[in-house]
Coordinates of C-alpha atoms in Angstrom, one line a residue:
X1 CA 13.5 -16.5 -62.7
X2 CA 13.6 -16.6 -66.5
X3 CA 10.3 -17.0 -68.7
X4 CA 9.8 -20.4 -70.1
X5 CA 11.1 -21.1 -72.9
X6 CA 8.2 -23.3 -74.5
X7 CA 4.9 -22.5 -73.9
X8 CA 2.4 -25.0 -73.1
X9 CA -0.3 -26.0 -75.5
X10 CA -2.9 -23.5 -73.9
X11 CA -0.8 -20.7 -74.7
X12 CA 0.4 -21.8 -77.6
X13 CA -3.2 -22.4 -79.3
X14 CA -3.7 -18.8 -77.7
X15 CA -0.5 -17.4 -79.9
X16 CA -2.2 -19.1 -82.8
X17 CA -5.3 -17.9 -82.9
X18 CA -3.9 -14.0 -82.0
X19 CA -1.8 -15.1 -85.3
X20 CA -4.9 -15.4 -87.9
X21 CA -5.5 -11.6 -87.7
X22 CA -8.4 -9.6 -86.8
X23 CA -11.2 -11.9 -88.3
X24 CA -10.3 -14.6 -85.2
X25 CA -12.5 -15.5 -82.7
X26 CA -12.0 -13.4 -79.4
X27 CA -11.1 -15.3 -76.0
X28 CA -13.4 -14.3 -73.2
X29 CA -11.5 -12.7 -70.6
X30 CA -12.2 -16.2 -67.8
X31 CA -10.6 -17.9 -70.9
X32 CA -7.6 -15.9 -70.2
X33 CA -7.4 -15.6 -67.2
X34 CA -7.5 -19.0 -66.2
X35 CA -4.3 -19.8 -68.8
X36 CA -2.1 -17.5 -67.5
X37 CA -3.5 -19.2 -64.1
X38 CA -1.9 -22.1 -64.9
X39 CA 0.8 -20.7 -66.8
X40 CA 1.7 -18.9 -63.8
X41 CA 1.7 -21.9 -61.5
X42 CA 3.4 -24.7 -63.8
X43 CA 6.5 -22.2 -64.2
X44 CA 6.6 -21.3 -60.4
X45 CA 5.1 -23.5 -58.3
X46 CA 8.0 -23.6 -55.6
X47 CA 9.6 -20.1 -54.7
X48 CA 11.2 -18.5 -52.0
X49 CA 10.6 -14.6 -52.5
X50 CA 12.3 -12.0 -49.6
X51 CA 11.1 -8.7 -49.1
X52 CA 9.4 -6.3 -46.4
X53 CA 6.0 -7.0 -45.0
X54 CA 3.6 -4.0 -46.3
X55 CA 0.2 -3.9 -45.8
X56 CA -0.3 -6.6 -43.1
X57 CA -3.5 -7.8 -42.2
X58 CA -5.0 -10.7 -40.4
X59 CA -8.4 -11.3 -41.7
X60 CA -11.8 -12.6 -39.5
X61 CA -11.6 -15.7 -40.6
X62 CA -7.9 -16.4 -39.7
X63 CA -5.9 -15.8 -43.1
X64 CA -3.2 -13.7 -43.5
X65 CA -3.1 -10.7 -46.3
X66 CA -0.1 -8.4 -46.8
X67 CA 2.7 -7.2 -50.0
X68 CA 6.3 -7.7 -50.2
X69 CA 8.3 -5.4 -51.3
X70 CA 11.8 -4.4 -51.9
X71 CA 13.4 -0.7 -53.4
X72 CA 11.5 -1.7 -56.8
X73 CA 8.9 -3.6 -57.0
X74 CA 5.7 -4.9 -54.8
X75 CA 4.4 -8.6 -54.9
X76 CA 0.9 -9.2 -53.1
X77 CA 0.8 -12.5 -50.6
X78 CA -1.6 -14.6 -48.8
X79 CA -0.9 -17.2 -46.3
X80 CA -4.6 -19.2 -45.6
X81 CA -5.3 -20.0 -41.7
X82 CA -3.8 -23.7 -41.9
X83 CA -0.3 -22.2 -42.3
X84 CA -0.8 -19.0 -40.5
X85 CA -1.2 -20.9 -36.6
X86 CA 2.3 -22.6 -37.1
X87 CA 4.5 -19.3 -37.9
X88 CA 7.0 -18.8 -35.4
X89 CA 6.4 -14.8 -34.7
X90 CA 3.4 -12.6 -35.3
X91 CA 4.1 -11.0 -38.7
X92 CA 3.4 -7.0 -38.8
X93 CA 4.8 -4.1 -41.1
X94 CA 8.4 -3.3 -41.5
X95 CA 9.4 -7.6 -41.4
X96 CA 12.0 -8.5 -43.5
X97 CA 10.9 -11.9 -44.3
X98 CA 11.6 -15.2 -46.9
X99 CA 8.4 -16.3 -47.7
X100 CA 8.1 -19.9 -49.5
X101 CA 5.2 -21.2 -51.5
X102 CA 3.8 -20.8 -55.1
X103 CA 2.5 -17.7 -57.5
X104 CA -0.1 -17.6 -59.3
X105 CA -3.1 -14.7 -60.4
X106 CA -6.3 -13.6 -59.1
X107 CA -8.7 -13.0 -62.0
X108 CA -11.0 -10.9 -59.5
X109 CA -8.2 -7.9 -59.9
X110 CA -6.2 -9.0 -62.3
X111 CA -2.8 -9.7 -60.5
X112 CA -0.8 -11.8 -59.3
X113 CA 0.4 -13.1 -55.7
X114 CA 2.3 -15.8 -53.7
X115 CA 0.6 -17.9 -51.9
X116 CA 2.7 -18.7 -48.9
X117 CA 3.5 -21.6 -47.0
X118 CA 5.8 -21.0 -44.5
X119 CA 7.3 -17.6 -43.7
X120 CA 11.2 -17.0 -42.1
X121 CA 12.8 -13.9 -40.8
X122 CA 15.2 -12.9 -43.1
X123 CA 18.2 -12.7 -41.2
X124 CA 19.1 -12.0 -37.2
X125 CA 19.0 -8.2 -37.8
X126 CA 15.1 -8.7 -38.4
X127 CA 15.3 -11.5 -35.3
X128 CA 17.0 -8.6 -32.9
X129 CA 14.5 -5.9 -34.2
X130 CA 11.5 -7.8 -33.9
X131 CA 12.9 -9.0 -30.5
X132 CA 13.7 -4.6 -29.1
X133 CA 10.2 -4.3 -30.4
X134 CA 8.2 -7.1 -28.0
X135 CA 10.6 -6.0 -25.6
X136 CA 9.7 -2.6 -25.2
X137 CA 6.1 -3.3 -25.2
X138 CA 5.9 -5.9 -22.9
X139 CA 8.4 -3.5 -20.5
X140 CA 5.8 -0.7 -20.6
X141 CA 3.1 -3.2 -19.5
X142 CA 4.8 -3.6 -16.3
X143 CA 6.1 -7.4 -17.0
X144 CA 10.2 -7.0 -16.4
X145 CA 9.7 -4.8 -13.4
X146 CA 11.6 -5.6 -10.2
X147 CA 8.4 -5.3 -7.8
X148 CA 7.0 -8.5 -9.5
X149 CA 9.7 -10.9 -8.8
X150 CA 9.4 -13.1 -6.2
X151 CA 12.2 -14.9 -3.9
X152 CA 13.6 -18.1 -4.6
X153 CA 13.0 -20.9 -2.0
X154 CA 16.0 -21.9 0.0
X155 CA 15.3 -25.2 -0.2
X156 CA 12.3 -26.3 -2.1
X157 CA 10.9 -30.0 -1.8
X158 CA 9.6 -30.1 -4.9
X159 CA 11.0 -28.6 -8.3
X160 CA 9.0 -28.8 -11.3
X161 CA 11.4 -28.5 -14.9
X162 CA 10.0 -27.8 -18.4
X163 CA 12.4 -28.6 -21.3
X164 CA 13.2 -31.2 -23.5
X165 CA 12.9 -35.1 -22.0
X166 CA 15.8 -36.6 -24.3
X167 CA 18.4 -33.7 -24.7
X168 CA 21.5 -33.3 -22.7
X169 CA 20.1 -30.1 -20.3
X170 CA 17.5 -32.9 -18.5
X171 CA 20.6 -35.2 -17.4
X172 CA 23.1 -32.6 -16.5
X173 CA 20.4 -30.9 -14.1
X174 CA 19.3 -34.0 -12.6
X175 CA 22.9 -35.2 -11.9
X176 CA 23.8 -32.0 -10.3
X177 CA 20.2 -32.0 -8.2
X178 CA 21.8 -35.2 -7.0
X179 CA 25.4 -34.1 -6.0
X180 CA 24.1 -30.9 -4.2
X181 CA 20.8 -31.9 -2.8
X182 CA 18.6 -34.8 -4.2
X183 CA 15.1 -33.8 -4.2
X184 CA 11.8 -34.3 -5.8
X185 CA 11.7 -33.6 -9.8
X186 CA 8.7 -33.1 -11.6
X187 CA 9.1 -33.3 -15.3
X188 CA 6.6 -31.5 -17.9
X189 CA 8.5 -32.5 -21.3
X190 CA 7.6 -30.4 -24.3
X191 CA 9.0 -29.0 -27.6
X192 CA 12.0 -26.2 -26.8
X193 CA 12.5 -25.4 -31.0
X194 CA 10.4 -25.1 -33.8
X195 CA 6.8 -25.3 -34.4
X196 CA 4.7 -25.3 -31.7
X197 CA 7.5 -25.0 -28.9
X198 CA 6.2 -22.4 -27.5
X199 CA 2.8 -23.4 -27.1
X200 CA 3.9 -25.8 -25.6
X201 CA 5.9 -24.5 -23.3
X202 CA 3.6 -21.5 -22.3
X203 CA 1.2 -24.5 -21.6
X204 CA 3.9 -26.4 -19.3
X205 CA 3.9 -23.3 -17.6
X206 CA 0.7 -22.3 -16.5
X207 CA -0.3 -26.0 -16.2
X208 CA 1.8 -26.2 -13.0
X209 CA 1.2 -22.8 -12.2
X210 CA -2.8 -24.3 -11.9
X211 CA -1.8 -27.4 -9.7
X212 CA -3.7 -27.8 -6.6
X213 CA -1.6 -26.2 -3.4
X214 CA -0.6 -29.7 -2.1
X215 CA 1.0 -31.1 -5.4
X216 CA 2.0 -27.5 -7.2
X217 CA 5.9 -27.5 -7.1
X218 CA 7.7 -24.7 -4.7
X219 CA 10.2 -23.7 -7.3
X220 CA 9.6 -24.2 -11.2
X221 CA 12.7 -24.1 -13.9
X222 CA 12.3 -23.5 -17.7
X223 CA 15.8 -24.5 -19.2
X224 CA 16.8 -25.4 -22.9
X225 CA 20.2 -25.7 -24.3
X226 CA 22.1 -23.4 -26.0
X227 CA 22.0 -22.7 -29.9
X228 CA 21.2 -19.3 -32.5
X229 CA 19.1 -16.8 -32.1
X230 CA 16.3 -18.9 -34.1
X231 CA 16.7 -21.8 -32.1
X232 CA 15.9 -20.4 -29.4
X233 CA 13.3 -18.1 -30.8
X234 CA 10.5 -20.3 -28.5
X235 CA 11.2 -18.6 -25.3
X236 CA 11.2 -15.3 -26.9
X237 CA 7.5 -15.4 -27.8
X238 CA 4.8 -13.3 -25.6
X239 CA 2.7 -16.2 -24.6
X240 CA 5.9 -17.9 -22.9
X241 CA 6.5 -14.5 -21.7
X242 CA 3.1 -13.9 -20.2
X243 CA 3.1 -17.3 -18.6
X244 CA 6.4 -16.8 -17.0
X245 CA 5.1 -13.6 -15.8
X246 CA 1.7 -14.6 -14.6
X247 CA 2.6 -18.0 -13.1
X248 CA 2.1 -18.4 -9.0
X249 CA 5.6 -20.0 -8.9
X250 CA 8.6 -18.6 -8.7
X251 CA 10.2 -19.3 -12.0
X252 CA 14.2 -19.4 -12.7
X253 CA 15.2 -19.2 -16.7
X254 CA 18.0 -21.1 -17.6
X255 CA 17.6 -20.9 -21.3
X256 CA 20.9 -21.0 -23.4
X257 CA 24.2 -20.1 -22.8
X258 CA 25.7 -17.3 -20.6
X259 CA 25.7 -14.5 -23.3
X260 CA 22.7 -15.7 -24.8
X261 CA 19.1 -13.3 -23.3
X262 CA 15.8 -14.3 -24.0
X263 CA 12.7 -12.4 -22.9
X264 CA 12.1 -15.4 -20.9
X265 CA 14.5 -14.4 -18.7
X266 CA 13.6 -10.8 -17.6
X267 CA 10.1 -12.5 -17.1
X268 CA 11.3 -14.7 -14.5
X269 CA 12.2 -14.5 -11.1
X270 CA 15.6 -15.0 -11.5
X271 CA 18.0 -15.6 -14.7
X272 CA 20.3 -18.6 -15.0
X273 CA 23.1 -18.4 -17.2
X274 CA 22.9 -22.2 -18.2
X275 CA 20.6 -25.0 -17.2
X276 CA 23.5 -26.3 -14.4
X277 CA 23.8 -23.3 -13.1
X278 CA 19.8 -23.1 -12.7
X279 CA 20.3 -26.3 -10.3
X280 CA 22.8 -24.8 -8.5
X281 CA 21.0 -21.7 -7.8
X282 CA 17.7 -24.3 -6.9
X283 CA 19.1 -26.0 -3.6
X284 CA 22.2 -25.6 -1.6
X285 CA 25.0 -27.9 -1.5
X286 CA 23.8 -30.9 1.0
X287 CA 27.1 -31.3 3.1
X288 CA 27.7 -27.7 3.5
X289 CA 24.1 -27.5 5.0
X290 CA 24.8 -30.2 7.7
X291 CA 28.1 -28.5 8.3
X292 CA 26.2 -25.4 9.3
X293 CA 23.2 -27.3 10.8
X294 CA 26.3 -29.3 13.3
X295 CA 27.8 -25.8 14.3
X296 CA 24.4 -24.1 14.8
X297 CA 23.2 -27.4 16.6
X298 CA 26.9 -26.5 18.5
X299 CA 26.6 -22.9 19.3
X300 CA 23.6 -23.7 20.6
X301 CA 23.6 -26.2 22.8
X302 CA 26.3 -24.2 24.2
X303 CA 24.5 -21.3 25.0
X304 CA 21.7 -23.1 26.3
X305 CA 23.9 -25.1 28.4
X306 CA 25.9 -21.6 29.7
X307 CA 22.4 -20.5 30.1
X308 CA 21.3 -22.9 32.3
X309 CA 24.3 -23.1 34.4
X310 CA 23.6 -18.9 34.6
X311 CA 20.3 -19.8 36.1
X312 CA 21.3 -22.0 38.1
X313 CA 23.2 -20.1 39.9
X314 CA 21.1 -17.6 40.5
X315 CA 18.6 -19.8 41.6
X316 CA 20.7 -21.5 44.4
X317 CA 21.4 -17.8 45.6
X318 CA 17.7 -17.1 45.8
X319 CA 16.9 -20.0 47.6
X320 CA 19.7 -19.5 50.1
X321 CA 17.1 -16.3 50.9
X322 CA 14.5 -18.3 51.5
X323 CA 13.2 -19.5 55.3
X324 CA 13.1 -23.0 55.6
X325 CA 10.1 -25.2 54.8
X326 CA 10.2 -26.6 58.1
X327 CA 9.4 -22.7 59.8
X328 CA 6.9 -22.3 57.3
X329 CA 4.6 -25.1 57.8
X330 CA 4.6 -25.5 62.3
X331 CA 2.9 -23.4 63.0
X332 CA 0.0 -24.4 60.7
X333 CA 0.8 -28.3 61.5
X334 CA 0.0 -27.3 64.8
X335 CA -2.9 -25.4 64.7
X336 CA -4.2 -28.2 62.2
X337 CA -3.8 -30.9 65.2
X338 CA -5.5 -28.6 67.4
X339 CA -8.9 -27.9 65.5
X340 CA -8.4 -32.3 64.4
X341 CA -8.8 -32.7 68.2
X342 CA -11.4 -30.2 68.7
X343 CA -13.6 -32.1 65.5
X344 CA -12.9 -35.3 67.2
X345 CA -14.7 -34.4 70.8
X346 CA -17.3 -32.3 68.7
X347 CA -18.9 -35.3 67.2
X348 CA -18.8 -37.7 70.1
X349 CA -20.9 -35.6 72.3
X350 CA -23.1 -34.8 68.8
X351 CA -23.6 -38.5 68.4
X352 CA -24.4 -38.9 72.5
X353 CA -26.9 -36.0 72.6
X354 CA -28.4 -37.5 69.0
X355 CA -28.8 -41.3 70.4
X356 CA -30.7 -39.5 74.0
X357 CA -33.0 -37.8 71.8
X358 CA -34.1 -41.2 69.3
X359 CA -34.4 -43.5 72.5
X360 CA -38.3 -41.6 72.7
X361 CA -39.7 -42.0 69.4
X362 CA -37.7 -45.7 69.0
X363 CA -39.8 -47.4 71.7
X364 CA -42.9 -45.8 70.1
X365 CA -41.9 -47.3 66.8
X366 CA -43.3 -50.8 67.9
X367 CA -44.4 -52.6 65.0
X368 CA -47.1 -54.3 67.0
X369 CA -48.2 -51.0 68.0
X370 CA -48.4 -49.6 64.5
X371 CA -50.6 -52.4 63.0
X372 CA -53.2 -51.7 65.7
X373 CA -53.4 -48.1 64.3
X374 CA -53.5 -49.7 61.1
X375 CA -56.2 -52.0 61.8
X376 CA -58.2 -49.0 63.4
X377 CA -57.3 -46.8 60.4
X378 CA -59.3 -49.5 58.2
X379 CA -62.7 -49.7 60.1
X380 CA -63.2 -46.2 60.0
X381 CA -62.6 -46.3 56.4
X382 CA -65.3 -49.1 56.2
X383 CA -67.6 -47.4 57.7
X384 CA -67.5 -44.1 55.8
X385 CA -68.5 -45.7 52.4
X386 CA -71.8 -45.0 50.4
X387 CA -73.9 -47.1 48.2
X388 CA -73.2 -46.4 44.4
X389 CA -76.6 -46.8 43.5
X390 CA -78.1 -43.0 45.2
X391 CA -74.3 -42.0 43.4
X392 CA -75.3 -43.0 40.2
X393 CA -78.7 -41.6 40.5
X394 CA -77.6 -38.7 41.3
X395 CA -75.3 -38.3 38.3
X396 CA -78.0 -39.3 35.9
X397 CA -80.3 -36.2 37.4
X398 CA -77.3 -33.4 36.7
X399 CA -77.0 -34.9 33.0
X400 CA -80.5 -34.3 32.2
X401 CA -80.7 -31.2 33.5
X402 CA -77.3 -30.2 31.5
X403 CA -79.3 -31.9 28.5
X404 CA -82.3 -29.1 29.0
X405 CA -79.9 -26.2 29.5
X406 CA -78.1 -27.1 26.3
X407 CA -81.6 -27.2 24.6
X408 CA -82.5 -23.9 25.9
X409 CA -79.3 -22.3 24.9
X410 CA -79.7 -23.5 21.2
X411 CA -83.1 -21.5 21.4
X412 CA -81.6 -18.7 22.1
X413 CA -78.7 -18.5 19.6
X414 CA -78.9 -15.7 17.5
X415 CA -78.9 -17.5 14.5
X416 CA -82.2 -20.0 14.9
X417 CA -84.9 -17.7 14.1
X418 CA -83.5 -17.8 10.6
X419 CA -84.1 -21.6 10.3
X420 CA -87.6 -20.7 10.8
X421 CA -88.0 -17.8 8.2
X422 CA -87.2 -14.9 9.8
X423 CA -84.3 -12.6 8.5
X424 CA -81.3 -10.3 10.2
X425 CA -80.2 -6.7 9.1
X426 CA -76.8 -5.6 9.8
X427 CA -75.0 -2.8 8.7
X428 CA -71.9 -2.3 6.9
X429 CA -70.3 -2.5 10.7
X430 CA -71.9 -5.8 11.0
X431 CA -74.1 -4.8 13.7
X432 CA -77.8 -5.6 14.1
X433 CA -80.2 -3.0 12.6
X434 CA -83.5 -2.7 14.8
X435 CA -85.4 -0.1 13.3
X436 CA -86.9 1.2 10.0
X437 CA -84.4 4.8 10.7
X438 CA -81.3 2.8 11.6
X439 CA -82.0 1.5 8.1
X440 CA -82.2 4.5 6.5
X441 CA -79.6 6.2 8.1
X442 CA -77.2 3.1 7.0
X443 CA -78.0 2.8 3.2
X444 CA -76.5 0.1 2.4
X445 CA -77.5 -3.2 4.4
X446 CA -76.8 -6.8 4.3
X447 CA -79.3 -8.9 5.1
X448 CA -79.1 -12.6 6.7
X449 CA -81.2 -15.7 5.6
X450 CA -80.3 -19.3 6.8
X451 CA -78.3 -20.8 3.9
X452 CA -76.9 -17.3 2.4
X453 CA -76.4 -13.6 2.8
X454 CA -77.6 -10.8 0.6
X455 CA -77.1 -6.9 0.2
X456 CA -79.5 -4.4 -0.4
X457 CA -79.6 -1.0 -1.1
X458 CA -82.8 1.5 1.2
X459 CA -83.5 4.0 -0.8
X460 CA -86.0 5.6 2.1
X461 CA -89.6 5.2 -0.1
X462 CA -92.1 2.7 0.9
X463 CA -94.1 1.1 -2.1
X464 CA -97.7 -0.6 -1.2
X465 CA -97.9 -4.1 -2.5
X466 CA -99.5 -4.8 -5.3
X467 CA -101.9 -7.7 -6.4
X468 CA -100.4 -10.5 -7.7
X469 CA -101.2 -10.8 -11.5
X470 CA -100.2 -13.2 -14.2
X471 CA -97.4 -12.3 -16.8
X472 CA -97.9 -12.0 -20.0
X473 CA -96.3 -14.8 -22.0
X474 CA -92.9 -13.0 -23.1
X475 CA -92.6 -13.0 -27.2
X476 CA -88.5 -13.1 -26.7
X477 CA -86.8 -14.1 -24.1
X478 CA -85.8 -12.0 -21.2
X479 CA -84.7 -11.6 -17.3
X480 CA -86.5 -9.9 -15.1
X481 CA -85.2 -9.3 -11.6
X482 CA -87.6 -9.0 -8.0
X483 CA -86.9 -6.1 -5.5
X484 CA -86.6 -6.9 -2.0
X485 CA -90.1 -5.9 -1.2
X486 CA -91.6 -8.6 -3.5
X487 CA -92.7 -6.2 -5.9
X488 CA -91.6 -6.9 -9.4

């Protein structure tokens, strides 16, 4: 671009003052730098600059760093985090790209820069290099390989389709799911070109892929029209590739035309060359299905019919083998009448020789018989009753003397001598000590009053008592402590 041809005032007063000779006032260096600042970005405040990405580097903070350069010359860029989530591709050295925004300096090093807006690959050579290069990497992770892919349903109940809800591709698949087969179609409508496509579409994906088991689709579809190798640019980026890749569905890419390849499609379970063809490859033509369903449903009622007839035979030959039913069951009808007889004369003289031996006890069973014995019963009980009053007496004589017993057992518990002063010695086994030695030999003893229990240490010494005398008043005060011998 050519160099203005006025300059502004800023510069011009600049030119002026340069113009009076050495005696002029200097500029301070802020002064210049911010006019050529603005200089800079009056003249080009819109450009579209190509060149190779150098020098790439994504910053912490989400902005983007890097130079472009061509055989001659290097111009520094910056793309701030706003613009940077929107770009189509991951930028990275070697791009040839066209990168659109505004120049202008940074005083800090005293260049100058573009500040981009938007940034294109500069032609489909860069498009197909950039595309080898993802491809290669994502191949040597394992993604394309033919152990991951996964069957397609014969004949799925419910197909779930990500693409566009008001292009062509949606119309043509649905009127072709019709004709074939008509099933159930879920669509997730999203962007299938420019910005943000292919977020969206990587989010299509793994939302059905995240469905619970009883609405999740059995067969999903990701199909877009076809177009350039920048239209279709979406389904060449690694998070639609990873989704495709990682989702629990199997996935069929229909995106484009026949001769157009995306890495969308070696990600998926199976490639469609267009979007129609994807339906055709999703369920089977309806009539040819109950065409094959009416001559299996044919062949086998046949066999099974042939079968039966087969068996049939056979089984009339076996039976022919067999005695009759009528020789197989005499001799047992017989013998059954006989032993019915036998049980019949059984119990008739059982019953006779049972009724013989109840006539006896019957006539003794007299019921004016048995109320005499009752009525005897009675007056000997009558007679056999005491008086309470010698019971009673008696009963008031055993509790008093279970009264005095109690009384006499208190006096002996163990424990009342100490309500009365006296004291028990036990050892550190808790046993009873007896004798001046036993306390010796023990040491250490424990001794028992009534309200508590204290220990004390025999050190084997006796010590006479001593008269009782009265303290001197203490000048300070202090704590003096009895031994256990009353001695102080």
């Amino acid at each position: 671009m050519a160099v203005p041809d006025f300059p502004d005032e800023e510069t011009s007063a600049l030119l002026a003052k340069d113009d009076k000779g050495g005696n002029a006032p200097p500029f301070s260096v802020s002064e210049i730098s911010s006019a050529l600042k603005r200089t800079v970005e009056d003249r080009f405040g819109h450009v579209r600059v190509r060149g190779e990405i150098s020098g790439f580097k994504r910053a912490a903070s989400g902005h983007l760093y890097f130079s472009l350069k061509d055989a001659d010359a290097k111009l520094d860029g910056v793309m701030w985090k706003g613009n940077s989530g929107r770009l189509p591709f991951a930028p990275e050295d070697g791009l040839e790209v066209v990168a659109t925004g505004k120049l202008t300096t940074y005083a800090g090093r005293s260049s100058y820069q573009i500040v981009a807006e938007r940034l294109e690959l500069a032609g489909e050579g860069a498009l197909m290099l950039l595309f080898e290069k993802l491809k290669a990497r994502l191949a040597g992770e394992g993604l394309f390989d033919q152990s991951r892919k996964r069957p397609i349903p014969y004949l799925p109940r419910t197909i779930g389709i990500v693409t566009s809800p008001t292009g062509a591709v949606i119309r043509d698949m649905l009127h072709r799911l019709a004709d074939r087969f008509p099933s159930h179609v879920v669509l997730w409508p999203v962007l299938v070109q420019g910005d943000g496509a292919a977020a969206q579409v990587a989010i299509a994906v793994r939302g059905f892929s995240a469905m619970p088991s009883n609405r999740r689709p059995d067969l999903l579809i990701v199909a877009r029209g076809g177009g350039s190798i920048e239209d279709l640019w979406a389904f060449n980026e690694e998070v639609v590739v990873r989704a495709v890749a990682e989702c629990t569905i199997p996935v069929i890419s229909a995106v484009g035309h026949e001769t157009d390849t995306t890495l969308c499609d070696f990600a998926a379970d199976l490639r469609a060359p267009t979007p129609t063809a994807a339906a055709e490859m999703a369920v089977p033509v309806r009539l040819d299905l109950m065409q094959r369903l009416s001559q299996s449903e044919f062949r086998m009622t046949g066999a099974v019919r042939r079968k039966l007839q087969h068996m049939g035979e056979r089984l009339e030959a076996q039976r022919r083998l067999l005695p009759k039913l009528t020789d197989l069951f005499a001799p047992k009808q017989q013998r059954a009448d006989e032993l019915a007889e036998r049980l019949r004369r059984a119990l008739q003289r059982r019953a006779d020789s049972a009724r013989i031996a109840l006539a006896g006890p019957a006539m003794r069973l007299n019921p004016a018989l048995l109320q005499r014995q009752v009525s005897v019963r009675a007056e000997r009980l009558a007679s056999l009753r005491l008086p309470s009053a010698p019971l009673l007496r008696r009963v008031e004589e055993a509790r008093a003397c279970l009264a005095s017993l109690g009384r006499l057992a208190e006096s002996f518990h163990p424990e009342a001598p100490l309500k009365r002063g006296f004291a028990r010695v036990t050892g550190a086994d808790g046993k009873t000590i007896q004798s001046a030695a036993a306390a010796k030999a023990a040491g250490h003893v424990a001794i028992r009053f009534a309200d508590a229990e204290v220990s004390a240490q025999v050190d084997g010494t006796s010590t006479p008592p001593k008269a009782p005398r009265v303290a001197p008043r203490p000048t300070s005060p202090t704590t003096s402590q009895q031994d256990l011998f009353g001695s102080e």
